[in-house]
Amino acid sequence: GAGVSQSPSNKVTEKGKDVELRCDPISGHTALYWYRQSLGQGLEFLIYFQGNSAPDKSGLPSDRFSAERTGGSVSTLTIQRTQQEDSAVYLCASSSQGDVEQYFGPGTRLTVT
Amino acid sequence: AQSVAQPEDQVNVAEGNPLTVKCTYSVSGNPYLFWYVQYPNRGLQFLLKYITGDNLVKGSYGFEAEFNKSQTSFHLKKPSALVSDSALYFCAVRRGGADGLTFGKGTHLIIQP
């Protein structure tokens, strides 16, 4: 079946603009995760959804970052007033009820100029 | 807090030789341990996991990993390396439930023909 998809694959934005990144998890997967991969910080956990609720937002680096998930499926990660240090690859993953492994999408490469 | 250490930035192995990529972890309680592989400009692919049971777990593409509780290690191994195994490998841990993963910094595996 189809894997996790993310859009856009690449996004270039100017400093100070807002951006939205989208994730479509594998159909039927109840858990959804966002991570960030950057040269300086490696792979960092950002936020986790179980259904539409987010029991763990501990990884969000600042209040400029927010995420939502609607209908237990698609999720959007929003970064407000982007900064150059937000440049990274943003990865989304999903897992099904009772499974522990997470399946990752191809990522969105965000470049803030 | 949980953490993962991958002490080698790069591992070089000749094709056909056995390979080992090292990982040690720190977590409270029983760990859930994972290995993922990342090819250039691709997302992460799940290789294998340890939750409980046999300390030697087998995964995709002929890889295996050995869980050692006393040494808090989870080293990735393969008896005979292929050039196509060249990639970036990540070890990850979580406490259980559906928490986000904590990743190591990654190890570049280079298999020389």
Coordinates of C-alpha atoms in Angstrom, one line a residue:
Chain A
G1 CA 0.0 0.0 0.0
A2 CA 0.9 3.7 -0.1
G3 CA 3.5 4.9 2.4
V4 CA 3.7 8.1 4.3
S5 CA 3.6 11.1 2.0
Q6 CA 4.7 14.7 2.7
S7 CA 4.3 17.9 0.8
P8 CA 5.9 20.0 -0.5
S9 CA 9.1 18.0 -1.0
N10 CA 11.1 21.3 -1.0
K11 CA 10.2 24.7 0.3
V12 CA 12.2 27.9 0.1
T13 CA 10.9 30.8 2.1
E14 CA 12.1 34.2 3.2
K15 CA 12.9 34.9 6.8
G16 CA 9.9 36.1 8.7
K17 CA 7.3 34.3 6.6
D18 CA 5.0 31.5 7.8
V19 CA 5.1 28.0 6.3
E20 CA 2.9 25.0 6.5
L21 CA 4.1 21.4 6.0
R22 CA 1.8 18.6 5.3
C23 CA 1.9 14.9 6.2
D24 CA -0.4 12.1 5.0
P25 CA 0.1 9.0 7.2
I26 CA -0.3 5.5 6.1
S27 CA -4.1 4.7 6.0
G28 CA -5.3 3.4 9.3
H29 CA -2.3 4.5 11.3
T30 CA -3.4 6.1 14.5
A31 CA -0.1 7.5 15.7
L32 CA 1.7 10.3 13.8
Y33 CA 5.1 11.9 14.6
W34 CA 7.0 14.9 13.4
Y35 CA 10.8 15.0 13.5
R36 CA 13.4 17.5 12.3
Q37 CA 16.8 16.6 10.8
S38 CA 19.5 19.2 10.6
L39 CA 23.3 19.1 10.3
G40 CA 23.9 20.6 13.6
Q41 CA 21.2 18.9 15.7
G42 CA 20.8 15.5 14.0
L43 CA 17.3 13.9 14.3
E44 CA 15.1 15.6 16.8
F45 CA 11.6 14.6 17.9
L46 CA 9.1 17.4 17.7
I47 CA 5.5 16.3 18.5
Y48 CA 3.4 13.1 18.6
F49 CA -0.3 12.7 17.9
Q50 CA -2.6 9.8 18.9
G51 CA -5.7 10.3 16.9
N52 CA -6.3 14.0 16.9
S53 CA -4.8 14.8 20.2
A54 CA -1.1 15.6 21.0
P55 CA -0.1 14.0 24.3
D56 CA 3.5 15.0 23.8
K57 CA 4.6 18.4 22.4
S58 CA 7.8 18.4 24.3
G59 CA 10.1 18.6 21.3
L60 CA 8.6 21.7 19.8
P61 CA 11.6 24.2 19.9
S62 CA 9.6 27.4 20.3
D63 CA 6.1 28.8 20.3
R64 CA 6.5 29.6 16.7
F65 CA 6.0 25.9 16.0
S66 CA 2.6 24.4 16.1
A67 CA 0.9 21.3 14.6
E68 CA -2.6 19.9 14.2
R69 CA -4.2 16.8 13.0
T70 CA -7.7 16.5 11.8
G71 CA -9.9 13.5 11.2
G72 CA -7.3 11.3 12.7
S73 CA -5.4 11.5 9.4
V74 CA -3.6 14.4 7.8
S75 CA -1.3 16.6 9.9
T76 CA 0.0 20.1 9.3
L77 CA 3.1 21.5 11.0
T78 CA 3.2 25.3 10.9
I79 CA 6.2 27.4 11.5
Q80 CA 5.5 31.1 12.1
R81 CA 8.0 33.9 11.4
T82 CA 10.6 31.5 10.1
Q83 CA 14.2 32.0 11.1
Q84 CA 17.3 30.7 9.3
E85 CA 17.9 28.2 12.1
D86 CA 14.6 26.6 11.1
S87 CA 16.2 25.3 7.9
A88 CA 16.1 21.5 8.0
V89 CA 14.4 18.5 6.7
Y90 CA 11.1 17.9 8.4
L91 CA 10.2 14.2 8.6
C92 CA 6.8 12.7 9.4
A93 CA 6.2 9.1 10.6
S94 CA 3.2 7.0 11.4
S95 CA 2.5 3.8 13.2
S96 CA -0.5 1.6 13.7
Q97 CA -2.2 0.7 16.9
G98 CA -0.2 -2.0 18.7
D99 CA 2.9 -1.6 16.5
V100 CA 6.1 0.0 17.8
E101 CA 8.0 0.7 14.6
Q102 CA 7.4 4.0 12.9
Y103 CA 7.3 4.4 9.1
F104 CA 8.8 7.6 7.7
G105 CA 7.9 9.8 4.8
P106 CA 10.5 11.3 2.4
G107 CA 10.6 14.6 4.3
T108 CA 10.2 18.3 3.4
R109 CA 13.4 20.2 2.9
L110 CA 12.9 23.7 4.3
T111 CA 15.3 26.5 3.4
V112 CA 14.9 29.9 5.0
T113 CA 16.8 32.6 3.2
Chain B
A1 CA 15.9 11.6 29.9
Q2 CA 16.9 9.0 27.3
S3 CA 19.9 9.2 25.0
V4 CA 21.7 7.2 22.3
A5 CA 25.4 7.2 21.5
Q6 CA 26.9 6.1 18.2
P7 CA 30.6 6.5 18.8
E8 CA 31.7 6.2 15.2
D9 CA 30.9 8.9 12.6
Q10 CA 32.1 6.6 9.9
V11 CA 32.8 2.9 9.5
N12 CA 34.7 1.6 6.5
V13 CA 34.5 -2.1 5.6
A14 CA 35.6 -4.1 2.6
E15 CA 32.9 -5.9 0.6
G16 CA 32.4 -9.4 1.8
N17 CA 33.7 -8.7 5.3
P18 CA 31.5 -8.7 8.4
L19 CA 30.4 -5.3 9.6
T20 CA 29.5 -3.8 13.0
V21 CA 27.9 -0.4 13.7
K22 CA 28.0 0.4 17.4
C23 CA 25.2 1.8 19.6
T24 CA 24.8 2.4 23.3
Y25 CA 21.8 3.8 25.0
S26 CA 20.5 5.2 28.3
V27 CA 16.8 5.0 29.3
S28 CA 14.8 4.4 32.4
G29 CA 12.9 1.1 32.4
N30 CA 12.9 -1.4 29.6
P31 CA 14.1 0.0 26.3
Y32 CA 12.5 -0.3 22.9
L33 CA 15.5 -0.2 20.5
F34 CA 15.5 0.3 16.7
W35 CA 17.8 0.6 13.8
Y36 CA 16.9 2.7 10.7
V37 CA 18.8 3.3 7.5
Q38 CA 18.8 6.4 5.4
Y39 CA 19.9 6.5 1.7
P40 CA 20.8 9.9 0.1
N41 CA 17.8 12.2 -0.2
R42 CA 15.5 9.6 1.1
G43 CA 13.5 9.1 4.3
L44 CA 14.4 6.6 7.0
Q45 CA 13.7 3.0 6.4
F46 CA 13.0 0.6 9.4
L47 CA 15.6 -2.2 9.7
L48 CA 14.9 -4.0 12.9
K49 CA 13.7 -3.6 16.5
Y50 CA 14.2 -5.1 19.9
I51 CA 11.3 -5.1 22.4
T52 CA 11.7 -8.2 24.5
G53 CA 12.8 -11.9 24.2
D54 CA 15.8 -13.2 22.3
N55 CA 18.8 -10.9 22.5
L56 CA 19.7 -11.4 18.8
V57 CA 17.1 -9.9 16.5
K58 CA 17.1 -10.3 12.7
G59 CA 15.9 -7.7 10.3
S60 CA 15.8 -6.6 6.7
Y61 CA 18.6 -7.0 4.1
G62 CA 20.4 -9.6 6.2
F63 CA 21.1 -7.3 9.1
E64 CA 20.9 -8.3 12.8
A65 CA 21.5 -6.7 16.1
E66 CA 22.4 -7.9 19.5
F67 CA 20.9 -6.5 22.7
N68 CA 23.2 -6.5 25.7
K69 CA 21.5 -5.3 28.8
S70 CA 24.5 -5.2 31.0
Q71 CA 26.5 -3.1 28.5
T72 CA 23.4 -1.1 27.4
S73 CA 24.4 -1.8 23.8
F74 CA 22.5 -2.6 20.7
H75 CA 25.1 -3.1 17.9
L76 CA 24.1 -3.6 14.3
K77 CA 25.8 -6.5 12.5
K78 CA 25.9 -8.2 9.1
P79 CA 28.1 -11.3 8.3
S80 CA 29.0 -10.2 4.8
A81 CA 28.8 -6.5 3.6
L82 CA 27.6 -5.4 0.2
V83 CA 28.5 -2.2 -1.6
S84 CA 24.8 -1.4 -1.6
D85 CA 24.8 -1.4 2.2
S86 CA 26.6 2.0 2.1
A87 CA 24.3 4.5 3.8
L88 CA 23.7 6.4 7.0
Y89 CA 22.5 4.3 9.9
F90 CA 20.6 5.5 12.9
C91 CA 20.1 3.8 16.3
A92 CA 17.0 4.9 18.2
V93 CA 15.4 4.2 21.6
R94 CA 12.1 4.9 23.3
R95 CA 10.8 4.1 26.7
G96 CA 7.7 2.2 25.5
G97 CA 4.1 3.2 24.8
A98 CA 4.0 5.4 21.8
D99 CA 6.6 8.0 22.7
G100 CA 8.7 9.7 20.1
L101 CA 12.1 8.2 19.3
T102 CA 15.4 9.5 20.5
F103 CA 18.0 9.0 17.8
G104 CA 21.8 8.8 17.8
K105 CA 23.8 11.1 15.6
G106 CA 24.1 8.5 12.9
T107 CA 27.0 6.4 11.5
H108 CA 28.1 6.6 7.8
L109 CA 28.7 3.1 6.6
I110 CA 31.0 2.9 3.6
I111 CA 31.5 -0.5 1.9
Q112 CA 34.5 -0.6 -0.4
P113 CA 34.5 -2.9 -3.4

